[in-house]
Short mmCIF file of C-alpha atoms in Angstrom, two decimals:
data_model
loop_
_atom_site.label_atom_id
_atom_site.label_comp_id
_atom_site.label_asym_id
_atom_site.label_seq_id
_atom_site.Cartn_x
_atom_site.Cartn_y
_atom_site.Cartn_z
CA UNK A 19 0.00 0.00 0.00
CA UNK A 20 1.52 3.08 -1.57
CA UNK A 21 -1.43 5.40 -0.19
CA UNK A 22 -0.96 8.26 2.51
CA UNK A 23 -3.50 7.10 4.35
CA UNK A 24 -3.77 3.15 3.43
CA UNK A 25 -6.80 2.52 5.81
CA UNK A 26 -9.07 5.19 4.71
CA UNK A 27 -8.86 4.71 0.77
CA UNK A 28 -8.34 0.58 1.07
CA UNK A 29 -11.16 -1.81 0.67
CA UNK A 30 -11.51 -4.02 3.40
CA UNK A 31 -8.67 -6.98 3.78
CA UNK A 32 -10.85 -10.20 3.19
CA UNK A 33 -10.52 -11.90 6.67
CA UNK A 34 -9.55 -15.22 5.44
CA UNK A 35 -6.90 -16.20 2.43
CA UNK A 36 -8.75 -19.25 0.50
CA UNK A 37 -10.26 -17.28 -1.97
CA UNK A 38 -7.69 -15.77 -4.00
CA UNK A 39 -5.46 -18.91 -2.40
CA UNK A 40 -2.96 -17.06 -1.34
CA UNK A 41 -1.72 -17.73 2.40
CA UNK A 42 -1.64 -14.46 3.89
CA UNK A 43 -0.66 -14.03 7.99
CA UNK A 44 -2.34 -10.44 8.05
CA UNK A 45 -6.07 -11.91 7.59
CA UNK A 46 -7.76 -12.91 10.76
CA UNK A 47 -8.92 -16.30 9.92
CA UNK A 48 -5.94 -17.83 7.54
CA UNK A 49 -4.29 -21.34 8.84
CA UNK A 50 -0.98 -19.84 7.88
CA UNK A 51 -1.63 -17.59 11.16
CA UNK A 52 -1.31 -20.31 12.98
CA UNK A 53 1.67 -22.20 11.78
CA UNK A 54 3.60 -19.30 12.17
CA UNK A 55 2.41 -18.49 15.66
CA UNK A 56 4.01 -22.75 16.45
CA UNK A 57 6.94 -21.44 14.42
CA UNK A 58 7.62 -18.19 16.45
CA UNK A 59 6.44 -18.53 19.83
CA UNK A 60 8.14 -18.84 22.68
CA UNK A 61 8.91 -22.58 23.16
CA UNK A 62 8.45 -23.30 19.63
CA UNK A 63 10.62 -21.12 18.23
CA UNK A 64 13.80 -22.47 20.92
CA UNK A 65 12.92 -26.15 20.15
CA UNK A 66 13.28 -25.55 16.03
CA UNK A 67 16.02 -23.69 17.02
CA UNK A 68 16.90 -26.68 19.39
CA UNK A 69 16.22 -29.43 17.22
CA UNK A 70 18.68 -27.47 14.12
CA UNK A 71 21.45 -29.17 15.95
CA UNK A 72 20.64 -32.69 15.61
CA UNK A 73 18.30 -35.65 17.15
CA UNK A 74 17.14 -35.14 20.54
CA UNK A 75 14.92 -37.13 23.01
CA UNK A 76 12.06 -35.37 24.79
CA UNK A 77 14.04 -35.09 28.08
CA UNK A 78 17.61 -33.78 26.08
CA UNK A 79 15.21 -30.99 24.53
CA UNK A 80 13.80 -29.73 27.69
CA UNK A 81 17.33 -29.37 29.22
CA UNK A 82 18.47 -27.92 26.11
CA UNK A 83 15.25 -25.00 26.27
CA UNK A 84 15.71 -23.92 29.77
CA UNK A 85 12.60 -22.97 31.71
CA UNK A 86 10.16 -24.97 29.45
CA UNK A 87 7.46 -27.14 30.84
CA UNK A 88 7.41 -31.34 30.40
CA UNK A 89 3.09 -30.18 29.23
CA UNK A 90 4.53 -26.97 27.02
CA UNK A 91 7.26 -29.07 25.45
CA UNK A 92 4.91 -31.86 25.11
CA UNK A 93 2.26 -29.47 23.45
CA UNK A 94 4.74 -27.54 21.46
CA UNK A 95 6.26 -30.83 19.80
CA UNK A 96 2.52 -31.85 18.81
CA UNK A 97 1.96 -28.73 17.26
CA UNK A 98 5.07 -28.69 15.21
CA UNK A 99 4.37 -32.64 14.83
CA UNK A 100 1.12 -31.65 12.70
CA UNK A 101 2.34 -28.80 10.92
CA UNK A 102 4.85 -31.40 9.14
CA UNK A 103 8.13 -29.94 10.61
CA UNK A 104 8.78 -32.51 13.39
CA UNK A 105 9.25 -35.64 12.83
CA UNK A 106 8.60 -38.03 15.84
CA UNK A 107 10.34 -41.58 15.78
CA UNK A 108 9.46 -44.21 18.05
CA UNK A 109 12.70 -46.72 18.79
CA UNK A 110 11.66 -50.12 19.80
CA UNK A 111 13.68 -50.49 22.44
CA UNK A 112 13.77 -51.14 26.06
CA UNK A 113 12.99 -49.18 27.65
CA UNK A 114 11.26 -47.32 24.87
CA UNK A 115 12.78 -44.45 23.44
CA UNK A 116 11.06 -41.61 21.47
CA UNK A 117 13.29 -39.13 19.12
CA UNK A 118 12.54 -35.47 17.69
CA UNK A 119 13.77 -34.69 14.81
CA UNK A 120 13.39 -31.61 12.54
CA UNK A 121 11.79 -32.90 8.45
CA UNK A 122 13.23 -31.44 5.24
CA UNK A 123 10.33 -28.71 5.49
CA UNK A 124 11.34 -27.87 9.65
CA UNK A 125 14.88 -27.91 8.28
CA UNK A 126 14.26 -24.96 5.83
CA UNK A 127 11.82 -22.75 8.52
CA UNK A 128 14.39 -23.36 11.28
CA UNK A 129 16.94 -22.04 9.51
CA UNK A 130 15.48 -19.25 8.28
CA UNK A 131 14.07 -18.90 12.21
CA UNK A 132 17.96 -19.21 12.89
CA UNK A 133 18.91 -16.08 11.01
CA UNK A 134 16.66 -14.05 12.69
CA UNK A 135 17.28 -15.18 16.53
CA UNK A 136 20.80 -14.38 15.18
CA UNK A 137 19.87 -10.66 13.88
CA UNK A 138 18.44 -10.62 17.51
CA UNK A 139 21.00 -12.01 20.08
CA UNK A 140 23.31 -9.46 17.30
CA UNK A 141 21.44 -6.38 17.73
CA UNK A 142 21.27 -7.09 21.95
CA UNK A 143 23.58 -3.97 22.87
CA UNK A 144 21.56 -1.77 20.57
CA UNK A 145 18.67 -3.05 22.19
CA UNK A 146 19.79 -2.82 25.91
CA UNK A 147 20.78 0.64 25.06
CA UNK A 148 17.30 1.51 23.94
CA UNK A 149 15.47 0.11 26.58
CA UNK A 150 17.69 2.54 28.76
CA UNK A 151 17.15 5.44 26.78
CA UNK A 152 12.88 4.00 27.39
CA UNK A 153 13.16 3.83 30.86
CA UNK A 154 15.30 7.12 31.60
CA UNK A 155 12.39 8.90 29.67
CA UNK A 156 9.81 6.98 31.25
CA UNK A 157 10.36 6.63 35.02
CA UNK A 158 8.27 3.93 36.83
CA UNK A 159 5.83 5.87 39.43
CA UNK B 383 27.23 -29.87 19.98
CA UNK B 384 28.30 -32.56 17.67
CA UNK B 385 27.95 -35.50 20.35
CA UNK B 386 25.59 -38.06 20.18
CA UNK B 387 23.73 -37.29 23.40
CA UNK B 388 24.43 -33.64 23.88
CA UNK B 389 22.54 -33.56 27.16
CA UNK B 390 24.54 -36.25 28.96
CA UNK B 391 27.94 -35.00 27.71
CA UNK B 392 28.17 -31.31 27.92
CA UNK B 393 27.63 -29.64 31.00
CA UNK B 394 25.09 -27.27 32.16
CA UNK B 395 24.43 -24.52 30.49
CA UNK B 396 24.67 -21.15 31.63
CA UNK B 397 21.21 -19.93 32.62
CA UNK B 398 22.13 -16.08 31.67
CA UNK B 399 24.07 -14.74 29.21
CA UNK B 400 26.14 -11.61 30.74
CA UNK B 401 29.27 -13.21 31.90
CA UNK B 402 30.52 -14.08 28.37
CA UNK B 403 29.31 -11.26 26.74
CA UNK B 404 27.15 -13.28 24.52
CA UNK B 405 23.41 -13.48 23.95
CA UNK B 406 21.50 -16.58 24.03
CA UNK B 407 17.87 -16.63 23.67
CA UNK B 408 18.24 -20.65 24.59
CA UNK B 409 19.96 -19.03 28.24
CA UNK B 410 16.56 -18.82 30.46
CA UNK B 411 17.67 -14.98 31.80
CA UNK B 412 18.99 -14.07 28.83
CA UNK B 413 17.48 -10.33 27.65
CA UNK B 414 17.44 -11.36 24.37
CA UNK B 415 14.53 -13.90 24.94
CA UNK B 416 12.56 -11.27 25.89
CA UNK B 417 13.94 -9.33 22.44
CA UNK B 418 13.03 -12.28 20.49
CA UNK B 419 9.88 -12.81 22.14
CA UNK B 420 7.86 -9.27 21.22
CA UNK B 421 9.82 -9.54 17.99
CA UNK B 422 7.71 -12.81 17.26
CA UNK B 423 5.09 -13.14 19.53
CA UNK B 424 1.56 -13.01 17.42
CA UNK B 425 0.91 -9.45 17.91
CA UNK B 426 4.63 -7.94 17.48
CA UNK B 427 5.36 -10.08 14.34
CA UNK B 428 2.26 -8.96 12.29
CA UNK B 429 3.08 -4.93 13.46
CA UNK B 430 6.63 -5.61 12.47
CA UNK B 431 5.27 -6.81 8.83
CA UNK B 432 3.02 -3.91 9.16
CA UNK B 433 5.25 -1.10 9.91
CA UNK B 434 7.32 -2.46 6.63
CA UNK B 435 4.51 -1.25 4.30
CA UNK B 436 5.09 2.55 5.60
CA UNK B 437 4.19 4.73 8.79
CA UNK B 438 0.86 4.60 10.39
CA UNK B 439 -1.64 5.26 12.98
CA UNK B 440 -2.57 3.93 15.80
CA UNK B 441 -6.38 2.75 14.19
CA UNK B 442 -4.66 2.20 10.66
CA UNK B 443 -1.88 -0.43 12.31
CA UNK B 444 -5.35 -1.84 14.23
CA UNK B 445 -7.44 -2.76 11.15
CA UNK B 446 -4.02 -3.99 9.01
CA UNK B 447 -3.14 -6.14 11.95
CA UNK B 448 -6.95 -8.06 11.61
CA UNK B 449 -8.06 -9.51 15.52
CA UNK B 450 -6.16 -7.43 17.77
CA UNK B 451 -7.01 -5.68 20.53
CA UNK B 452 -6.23 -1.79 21.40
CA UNK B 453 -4.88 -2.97 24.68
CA UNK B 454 -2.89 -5.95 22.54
CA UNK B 455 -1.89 -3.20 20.37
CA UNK B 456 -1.15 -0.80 22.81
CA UNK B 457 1.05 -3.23 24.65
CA UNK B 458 3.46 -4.36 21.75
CA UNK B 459 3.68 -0.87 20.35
CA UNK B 460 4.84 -0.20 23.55
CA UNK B 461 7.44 -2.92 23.72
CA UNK B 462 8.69 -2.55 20.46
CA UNK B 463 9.21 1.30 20.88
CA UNK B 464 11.07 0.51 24.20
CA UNK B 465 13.37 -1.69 22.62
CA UNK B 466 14.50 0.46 19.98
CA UNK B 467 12.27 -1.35 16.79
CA UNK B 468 9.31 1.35 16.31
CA UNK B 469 9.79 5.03 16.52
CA UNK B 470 6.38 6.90 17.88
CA UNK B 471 5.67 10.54 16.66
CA UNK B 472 3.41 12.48 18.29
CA UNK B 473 2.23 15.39 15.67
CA UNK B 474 1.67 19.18 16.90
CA UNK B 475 -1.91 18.99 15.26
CA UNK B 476 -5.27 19.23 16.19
CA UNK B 477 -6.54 16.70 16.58
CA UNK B 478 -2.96 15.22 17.95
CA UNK B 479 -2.00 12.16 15.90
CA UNK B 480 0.47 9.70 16.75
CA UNK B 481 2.16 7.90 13.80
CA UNK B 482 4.07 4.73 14.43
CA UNK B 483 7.10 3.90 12.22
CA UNK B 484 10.12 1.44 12.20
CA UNK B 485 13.35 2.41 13.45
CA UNK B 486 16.48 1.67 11.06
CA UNK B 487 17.11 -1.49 13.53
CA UNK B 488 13.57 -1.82 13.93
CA UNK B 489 13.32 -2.16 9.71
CA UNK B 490 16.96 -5.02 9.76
CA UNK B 491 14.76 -7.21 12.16
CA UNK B 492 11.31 -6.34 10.26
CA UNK B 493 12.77 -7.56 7.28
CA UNK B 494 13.96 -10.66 8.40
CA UNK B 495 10.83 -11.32 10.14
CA UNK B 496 9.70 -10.84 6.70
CA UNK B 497 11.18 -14.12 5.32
CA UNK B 498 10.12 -16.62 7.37
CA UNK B 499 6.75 -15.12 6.93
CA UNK B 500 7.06 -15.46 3.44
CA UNK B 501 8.76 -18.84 3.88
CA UNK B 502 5.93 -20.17 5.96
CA UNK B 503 2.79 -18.82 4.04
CA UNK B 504 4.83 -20.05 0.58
CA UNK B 505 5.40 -23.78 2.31
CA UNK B 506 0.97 -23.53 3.55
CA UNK B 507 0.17 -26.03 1.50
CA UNK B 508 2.83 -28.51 2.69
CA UNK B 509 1.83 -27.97 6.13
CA UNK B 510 -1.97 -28.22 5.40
CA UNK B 511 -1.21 -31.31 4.29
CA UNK B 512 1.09 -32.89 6.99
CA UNK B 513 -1.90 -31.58 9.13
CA UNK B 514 -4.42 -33.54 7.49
CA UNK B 515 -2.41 -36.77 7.22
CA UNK B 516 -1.51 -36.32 10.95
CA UNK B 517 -5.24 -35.72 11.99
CA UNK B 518 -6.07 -38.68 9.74
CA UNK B 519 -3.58 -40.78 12.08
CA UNK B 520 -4.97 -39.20 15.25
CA UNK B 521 -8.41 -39.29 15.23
CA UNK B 522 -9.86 -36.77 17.56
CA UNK B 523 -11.78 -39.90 20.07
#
């Protein structure tokens, strides 16, 4: 949107993306929405990050993302599970072991997930600087 | 970590990230968790991909960013300006007007935001799928 003012001369944004079926994370109702909420939040985005370093078993990943949950890890997994970009393997072994592993399609979001933690944990001093910059203008009262 | 079973060999982790002068949103007190976390949480990531397309208001940003709330809103404008991404403007007019924009660091992260966005609405149909063969294993019972 090139306009001034893109919200007074723009039509409505359809609220879902199958009509035109393009996948678009801006309208309300789109399933893309989702999968990048499992992508990006919290837990989800530390165990693709997590899982770009190899096989892990369910108690190696919560060690590896510190302060997660056994039910949040367990839920996050699922969700990435579904969305195609876990893969789940169940050795027959005793006792019974169960790896996580990231699929050709988690391979290619977690490393493009990877780039931007990296632009992140980069930028930190820039960012620690502006929060102090926020807070000196803004004093708690 | 290149070992078979990372957790068993390597030793704890670090749960913070100042002694070695390096961020690591895997580090539970790590800042740049928090960074990454309004960066990508539902609400920040769609502003970010917002604020791309331009400066806005307050009520433009609120109907391109479809489902949030003005509190929601509120809040991650609020966390992104305090960490140095968007850059609010209060204009000398009447009636005032506040226009939200990116900063220069604000736009590097914004635009790598950008690509896993477009990386995970390109791959939607790829996921829809692994979600319907996965729901056709798991039966909701």
């Amino acid at each position: 949107m090139a306009t001034e003012n893109p919200a007074e001369t723009a039509a409505e944004p359809p609220t879902d993306c199958a009509d035109d079926l393009a996948y678009d994370v801006f309208a309300r109702d789109c399933p893309s929405r989702d999968a990048l909420k499992h992508v990006t939040d919290r837990w989800g985005s530390l165990t693709l990050g997590a899982l770009l370093d190899g096989t892990f078993r369910f108690n190696e990943l919560r060690r590896r993302v510190q302060g997660v949950s056994e039910k949040m890890l367990a839920q996050t997994l699922h969700a990435l599970e579904r969305d195609g970009l876990v893969h789940r393997e169940a050795q027959q072994t005793n006792p019974p072991r169960v790896d996580y592993a990231l699929t050709p399609l988690g391979h290619q979001v977690a490393r493009q997930l990877q780039l931007l933690i990296a632009l992140v944990e980069d930028r930190m001093p820039q960012v620690i600087e502006a929060r102090e910059r926020y807070d000196a203008r803004h004093p708690a009262g």
